[in-house]
XYZ file of N, CA and C in Angstrom:
309
model
N 17.575 25.912 16.670
C 17.787 24.800 15.920
C 16.121 24.601 15.318
N 16.002 23.987 14.255
C 14.903 23.976 13.305
C 14.317 22.714 12.759
N 13.134 22.698 12.829
C 12.291 21.220 11.846
C 12.713 20.139 13.029
N 12.147 19.025 12.557
C 12.686 17.809 13.128
C 11.570 17.225 13.692
N 10.505 17.992 14.377
C 9.579 17.286 15.501
C 8.931 16.357 14.818
N 8.477 16.277 13.508
C 7.967 15.228 12.744
C 8.675 14.638 11.829
N 9.914 14.712 11.785
C 10.787 14.167 11.206
C 10.810 14.674 9.540
N 10.627 15.827 9.715
C 10.441 16.532 8.580
C 9.547 16.084 7.634
N 8.510 15.765 8.046
C 6.945 15.265 7.150
C 6.807 16.204 6.200
N 7.149 17.534 6.270
C 6.739 18.465 5.048
C 7.806 18.226 3.603
N 8.647 17.463 3.955
C 9.806 16.800 2.772
C 9.431 15.323 2.419
N 8.228 15.117 2.335
C 8.180 13.867 1.864
C 8.308 13.424 0.569
N 8.689 12.679 0.060
C 9.059 12.680 -1.664
C 8.050 11.886 -2.452
N 7.531 10.523 -1.755
C 6.537 10.233 -2.614
C 5.716 9.059 -1.564
N 4.933 8.298 -2.387
C 3.714 7.453 -1.611
C 4.462 6.627 -0.734
N 5.849 5.808 -1.121
C 6.510 5.172 -0.381
C 7.025 5.683 0.771
N 7.352 6.802 0.988
C 8.048 7.723 2.119
C 6.847 8.035 2.860
N 5.725 8.382 2.469
C 4.653 8.706 3.091
C 3.966 7.674 3.768
N 4.082 6.664 3.170
C 3.460 5.326 3.703
C 4.412 4.745 5.095
N 5.387 5.172 4.587
C 6.679 4.743 5.857
C 6.435 5.623 7.049
N 5.687 6.850 7.162
C 5.557 7.915 7.689
C 4.524 8.014 8.520
N 3.616 6.979 8.560
C 2.240 7.261 9.185
C 2.204 7.685 10.631
N 3.216 7.231 11.131
C 3.175 7.519 12.696
C 3.798 9.151 12.824
N 4.212 9.749 11.869
C 4.552 11.113 11.945
C 3.429 11.834 11.526
N 2.327 11.059 10.524
C 1.009 11.810 10.093
C 0.328 11.780 11.242
N 0.091 10.959 11.960
C -0.888 10.582 12.943
C -0.401 11.838 14.226
N 0.894 11.985 14.376
C 1.118 13.082 15.323
C 1.153 14.342 14.824
N 1.019 14.571 13.609
C 0.801 15.647 12.745
C -0.453 16.143 12.855
N -1.554 15.187 12.742
C -3.047 15.320 12.983
C -3.128 15.390 14.135
N -2.825 15.061 15.266
C -3.242 15.134 16.706
C -2.362 16.440 16.981
N -1.500 17.149 16.641
C -0.906 18.398 16.752
C -2.107 19.499 16.198
N -2.178 19.137 14.976
C -3.158 20.164 14.471
C -4.591 20.204 15.034
N -5.226 19.261 15.490
C -6.217 19.330 16.177
C -6.165 19.958 17.362
N -5.269 19.892 18.092
C -5.016 20.500 19.333
C -4.738 21.765 19.393
N -4.437 22.513 18.192
C -4.320 23.650 17.949
C -5.755 24.526 18.102
N -6.698 24.021 17.652
C -8.199 24.363 17.892
C -8.787 25.047 16.823
N -7.838 25.828 16.103
C -8.129 26.417 14.743
C -7.711 25.794 13.522
N -7.185 24.601 13.590
C -6.751 24.033 12.466
C -7.385 22.766 12.246
N -8.876 22.722 12.426
C -9.728 21.517 12.334
C -9.837 20.967 10.842
N -9.685 21.849 10.225
C -9.849 21.309 8.701
C -8.497 20.591 8.296
N -7.454 21.122 8.816
C -6.062 20.499 8.148
C -5.833 19.225 9.011
N -6.391 19.239 10.148
C -6.375 18.063 11.089
C -6.935 16.856 10.369
N -8.466 17.281 10.283
C -9.252 16.338 9.437
C -8.671 15.631 8.028
N -8.137 16.749 7.215
C -7.714 16.082 5.988
C -6.322 15.240 6.251
N -5.539 15.397 7.322
C -4.482 14.551 7.496
C -4.679 13.574 7.991
N -5.762 13.527 8.831
C -6.451 12.022 8.928
C -7.001 11.110 8.048
N -7.436 12.258 7.094
C -8.380 11.417 5.922
C -7.178 10.651 4.978
N -6.319 11.438 4.863
C -4.833 10.932 4.117
C -4.393 9.744 4.951
N -4.342 9.529 6.601
C -4.003 8.326 6.978
C -4.835 7.046 6.438
N -6.618 7.421 6.623
C -7.332 6.531 6.194
C -7.234 6.031 4.704
N -6.956 7.012 3.709
C -6.828 6.459 2.378
C -5.480 5.443 2.476
N -4.177 5.966 3.203
C -3.238 5.108 3.031
C -3.262 3.809 3.456
N -4.225 3.662 4.810
C -4.409 2.224 5.247
C -5.572 1.473 4.334
N -6.443 2.259 3.604
C -7.074 1.393 2.569
C -6.439 0.742 1.758
N -5.501 1.816 1.137
C -4.476 1.337 0.050
C -3.843 0.163 0.000
N -3.183 -0.041 1.741
C -2.440 -0.874 1.777
C -3.118 -2.210 1.960
N -4.416 -2.167 2.394
C -5.233 -3.498 2.692
C -5.439 -3.696 1.133
N -6.053 -2.804 0.223
C -6.410 -2.866 -1.129
C -5.204 -3.804 -1.862
N -4.025 -3.337 -1.718
C -2.687 -3.708 -2.312
C -2.601 -5.023 -1.812
N -2.700 -5.237 -0.661
C -2.194 -6.482 0.032
C -3.072 -7.516 -0.332
N -4.287 -7.430 -0.583
C -5.058 -8.451 -1.043
C -4.867 -8.959 -2.474
N -4.769 -7.836 -3.568
C -4.430 -7.937 -4.790
C -2.999 -8.884 -4.920
N -2.014 -8.187 -4.351
C -0.728 -8.897 -4.323
C -0.752 -10.358 -4.183
N -1.512 -10.474 -2.781
C -1.531 -12.134 -2.324
C -2.471 -12.939 -3.491
N -3.238 -12.324 -4.201
C -3.927 -13.267 -5.231
C -2.992 -13.317 -6.418
N -2.023 -12.478 -6.700
C -1.201 -12.408 -7.770
C 0.249 -12.955 -7.608
N 0.571 -13.263 -6.361
C 1.726 -13.792 -6.146
C 2.235 -15.128 -7.076
N 1.407 -16.362 -6.735
C 1.862 -17.635 -7.381
C 1.460 -17.337 -8.837
N 0.854 -16.472 -9.279
C 0.868 -16.245 -10.837
C 2.325 -15.543 -11.253
N 2.561 -14.678 -10.642
C 3.986 -13.921 -11.121
C 4.961 -14.941 -10.891
N 4.841 -15.774 -9.822
C 5.978 -16.488 -9.654
C 6.163 -17.777 -10.745
N 4.799 -18.237 -11.348
C 4.852 -19.352 -12.263
C 5.611 -18.494 -13.722
N 4.892 -17.231 -13.879
C 5.519 -16.358 -15.066
C 7.015 -16.326 -14.817
N 7.635 -15.845 -13.932
C 8.843 -15.509 -13.651
C 9.556 -16.691 -13.932
N 9.339 -17.875 -13.261
C 10.025 -19.326 -13.506
C 10.032 -19.796 -14.869
N 8.568 -19.737 -15.514
C 8.465 -19.881 -16.874
C 9.995 -19.053 -17.712
N 9.816 -17.770 -17.618
C 10.645 -17.023 -18.455
C 12.211 -17.283 -18.043
N 12.420 -17.831 -16.866
C 13.751 -18.302 -16.409
C 14.244 -19.649 -17.043
N 13.086 -20.246 -17.510
C 13.299 -21.554 -18.094
C 13.453 -22.623 -16.886
N 12.863 -22.299 -16.003
C 12.803 -22.908 -14.883
C 11.626 -23.874 -14.396
N 10.624 -23.361 -15.484
C 9.041 -24.164 -15.280
C 8.534 -23.848 -16.656
N 7.127 -24.372 -16.561
C 6.655 -24.619 -18.064
C 5.543 -23.445 -18.154
N 5.040 -23.496 -19.484
C 3.789 -22.456 -19.706
C 2.498 -23.196 -18.916
N 2.463 -24.354 -18.857
C 1.275 -25.441 -17.997
C 1.394 -24.731 -16.786
N 2.475 -24.513 -16.011
C 2.350 -23.919 -14.577
C 1.583 -22.474 -14.744
N 2.053 -21.842 -15.586
C 1.644 -20.288 -15.676
C -0.200 -20.615 -15.789
N -0.686 -21.629 -16.892
C -1.848 -21.800 -17.338
C -2.553 -22.183 -15.794
N -2.264 -23.125 -15.030
C -2.326 -23.508 -13.794
C -2.480 -22.294 -12.914
N -1.586 -21.682 -12.476
C -1.749 -20.552 -11.890
C -2.851 -19.291 -12.204
N -2.878 -19.285 -13.505
C -3.795 -18.324 -13.624
C -5.486 -18.818 -13.609
N -5.635 -20.115 -13.475
C -6.936 -20.526 -13.298
C -7.280 -20.453 -11.951
N -6.227 -20.505 -11.097
C -6.490 -20.721 -9.676
C -6.903 -18.924 -9.492
N -5.799 -18.089 -9.918
C -5.975 -16.776 -9.778
C -7.192 -16.265 -10.093
N -7.961 -16.703 -11.146
C -9.410 -16.246 -11.721
C -10.305 -16.746 -10.809
N -10.097 -18.149 -10.363
C -11.250 -18.460 -9.573
C -11.187 -17.680 -7.900
N -10.064 -17.444 -7.719
C -9.939 -16.527 -6.306
C -10.551 -15.110 -6.712
N -10.288 -14.763 -7.839
C -10.770 -13.143 -8.346
C -12.329 -13.063 -8.229
N -12.683 -14.505 -8.880
C -14.371 -14.514 -9.104
C -14.986 -15.063 -7.756
N -14.112 -15.172 -6.653
C -14.608 -15.630 -5.341
C -15.271 -17.388 -5.305
N -14.622 -18.226 -6.416
C -15.399 -19.589 -6.551
C -13.887 -20.493 -6.135
N -14.079 -21.587 -6.109
C -13.443 -22.504 -5.682
C -12.649 -22.731 -6.546
N -10.906 -22.883 -6.501
C -10.212 -23.469 -7.967
C -10.224 -24.444 -8.273
N -10.322 -24.777 -9.571
C -10.343 -25.909 -10.506
C -9.587 -27.278 -9.998
């Protein structure tokens, strides 16, 4: 029987796949660290986990700021709302991005 101990981590296809396999990355980092002679590879695997988590946090913050604006544009383009709603959502987005209270 071959492979599979880390859910074929070596066969990761893209960022989405890697993000979904953080548990496997943690397990691999621990395994590499436990070898005693692969500390550099263990450290880089751990750094990859840190980068993924930072990316998730940053993306989450930006998405939460943009969601209402995206919704307003989509509804306007679907003829379910007006351009005024887009402008209002844009003003709120800009205030939030600048760290000021919305108008």
